[in-house]
Tab-separated table of C-alpha atoms in Angstrom:
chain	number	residue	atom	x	y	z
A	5	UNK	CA	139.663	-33.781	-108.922
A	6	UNK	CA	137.781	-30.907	-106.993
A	7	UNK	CA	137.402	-33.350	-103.830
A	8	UNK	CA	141.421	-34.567	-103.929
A	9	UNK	CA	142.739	-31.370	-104.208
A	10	UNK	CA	139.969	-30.237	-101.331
A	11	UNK	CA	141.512	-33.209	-98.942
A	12	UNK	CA	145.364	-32.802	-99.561
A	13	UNK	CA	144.658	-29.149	-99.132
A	14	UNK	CA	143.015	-28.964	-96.065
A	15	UNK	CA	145.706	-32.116	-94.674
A	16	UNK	CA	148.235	-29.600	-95.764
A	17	UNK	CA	146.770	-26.984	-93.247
A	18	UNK	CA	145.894	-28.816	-90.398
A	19	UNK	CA	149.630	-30.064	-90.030
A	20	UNK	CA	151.630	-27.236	-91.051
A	21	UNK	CA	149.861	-23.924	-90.561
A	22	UNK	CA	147.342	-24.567	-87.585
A	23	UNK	CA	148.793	-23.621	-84.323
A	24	UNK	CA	148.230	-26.895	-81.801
A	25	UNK	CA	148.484	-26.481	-78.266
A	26	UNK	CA	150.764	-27.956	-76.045
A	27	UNK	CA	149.098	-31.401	-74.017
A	28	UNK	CA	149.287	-29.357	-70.239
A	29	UNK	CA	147.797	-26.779	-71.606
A	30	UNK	CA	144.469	-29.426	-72.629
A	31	UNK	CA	145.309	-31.022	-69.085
A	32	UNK	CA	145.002	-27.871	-67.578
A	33	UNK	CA	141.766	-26.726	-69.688
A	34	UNK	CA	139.953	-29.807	-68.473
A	35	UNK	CA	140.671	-30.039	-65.064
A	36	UNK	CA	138.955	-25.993	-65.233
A	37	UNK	CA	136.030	-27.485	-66.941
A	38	UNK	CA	135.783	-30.110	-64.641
A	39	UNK	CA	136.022	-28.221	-61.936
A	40	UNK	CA	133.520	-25.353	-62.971
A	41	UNK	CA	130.948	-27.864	-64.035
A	42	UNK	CA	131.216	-29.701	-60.722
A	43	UNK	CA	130.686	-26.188	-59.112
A	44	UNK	CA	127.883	-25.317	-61.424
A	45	UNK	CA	126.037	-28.495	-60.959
A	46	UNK	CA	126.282	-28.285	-57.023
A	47	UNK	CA	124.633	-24.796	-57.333
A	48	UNK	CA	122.236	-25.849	-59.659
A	49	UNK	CA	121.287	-28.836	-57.031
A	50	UNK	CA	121.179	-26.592	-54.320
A	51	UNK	CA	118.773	-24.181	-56.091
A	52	UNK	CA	116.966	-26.895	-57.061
A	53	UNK	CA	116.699	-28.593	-53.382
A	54	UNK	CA	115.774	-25.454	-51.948
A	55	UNK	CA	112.743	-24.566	-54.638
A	56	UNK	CA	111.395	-28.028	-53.830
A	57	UNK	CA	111.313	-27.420	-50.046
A	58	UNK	CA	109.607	-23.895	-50.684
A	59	UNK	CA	107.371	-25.607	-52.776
A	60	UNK	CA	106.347	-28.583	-50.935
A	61	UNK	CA	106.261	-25.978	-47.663
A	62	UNK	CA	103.636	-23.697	-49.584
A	63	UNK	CA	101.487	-26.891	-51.161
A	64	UNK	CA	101.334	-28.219	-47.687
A	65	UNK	CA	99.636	-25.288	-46.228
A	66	UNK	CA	96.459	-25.984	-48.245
């Protein structure tokens, strides 16, 4: 009894009192986290590139 009442309540909340946002608003949220994480990644790669150049430069000179 514990568990219906638990499920009809909480299908009762999610459709009439939780505030969904509108689908361009998601669109818009994932092109930003697309973008940011292809931004973050490229720096990430760069640092990367760079620290393996230093470090290959600094082995090589022994």
């Amino acid at each position: 009894m514990n568990l219906k009442n638990f499920v009809l309540e909480s299908y009762d909340e999610m459709k009439n009192k939780v505030s969904w946002p509108k689908f361009s608003f998601l669109q818009n949220s994932a092109v930003l986290v697309l973008v940011a994480s292809l931004i973050f990644a490229l720096f990430i790669g760069v640092v990367d590139l760079g620290f393996e150049n230093i470090m290959t430069w600094f082995y090589d000179l022994f």
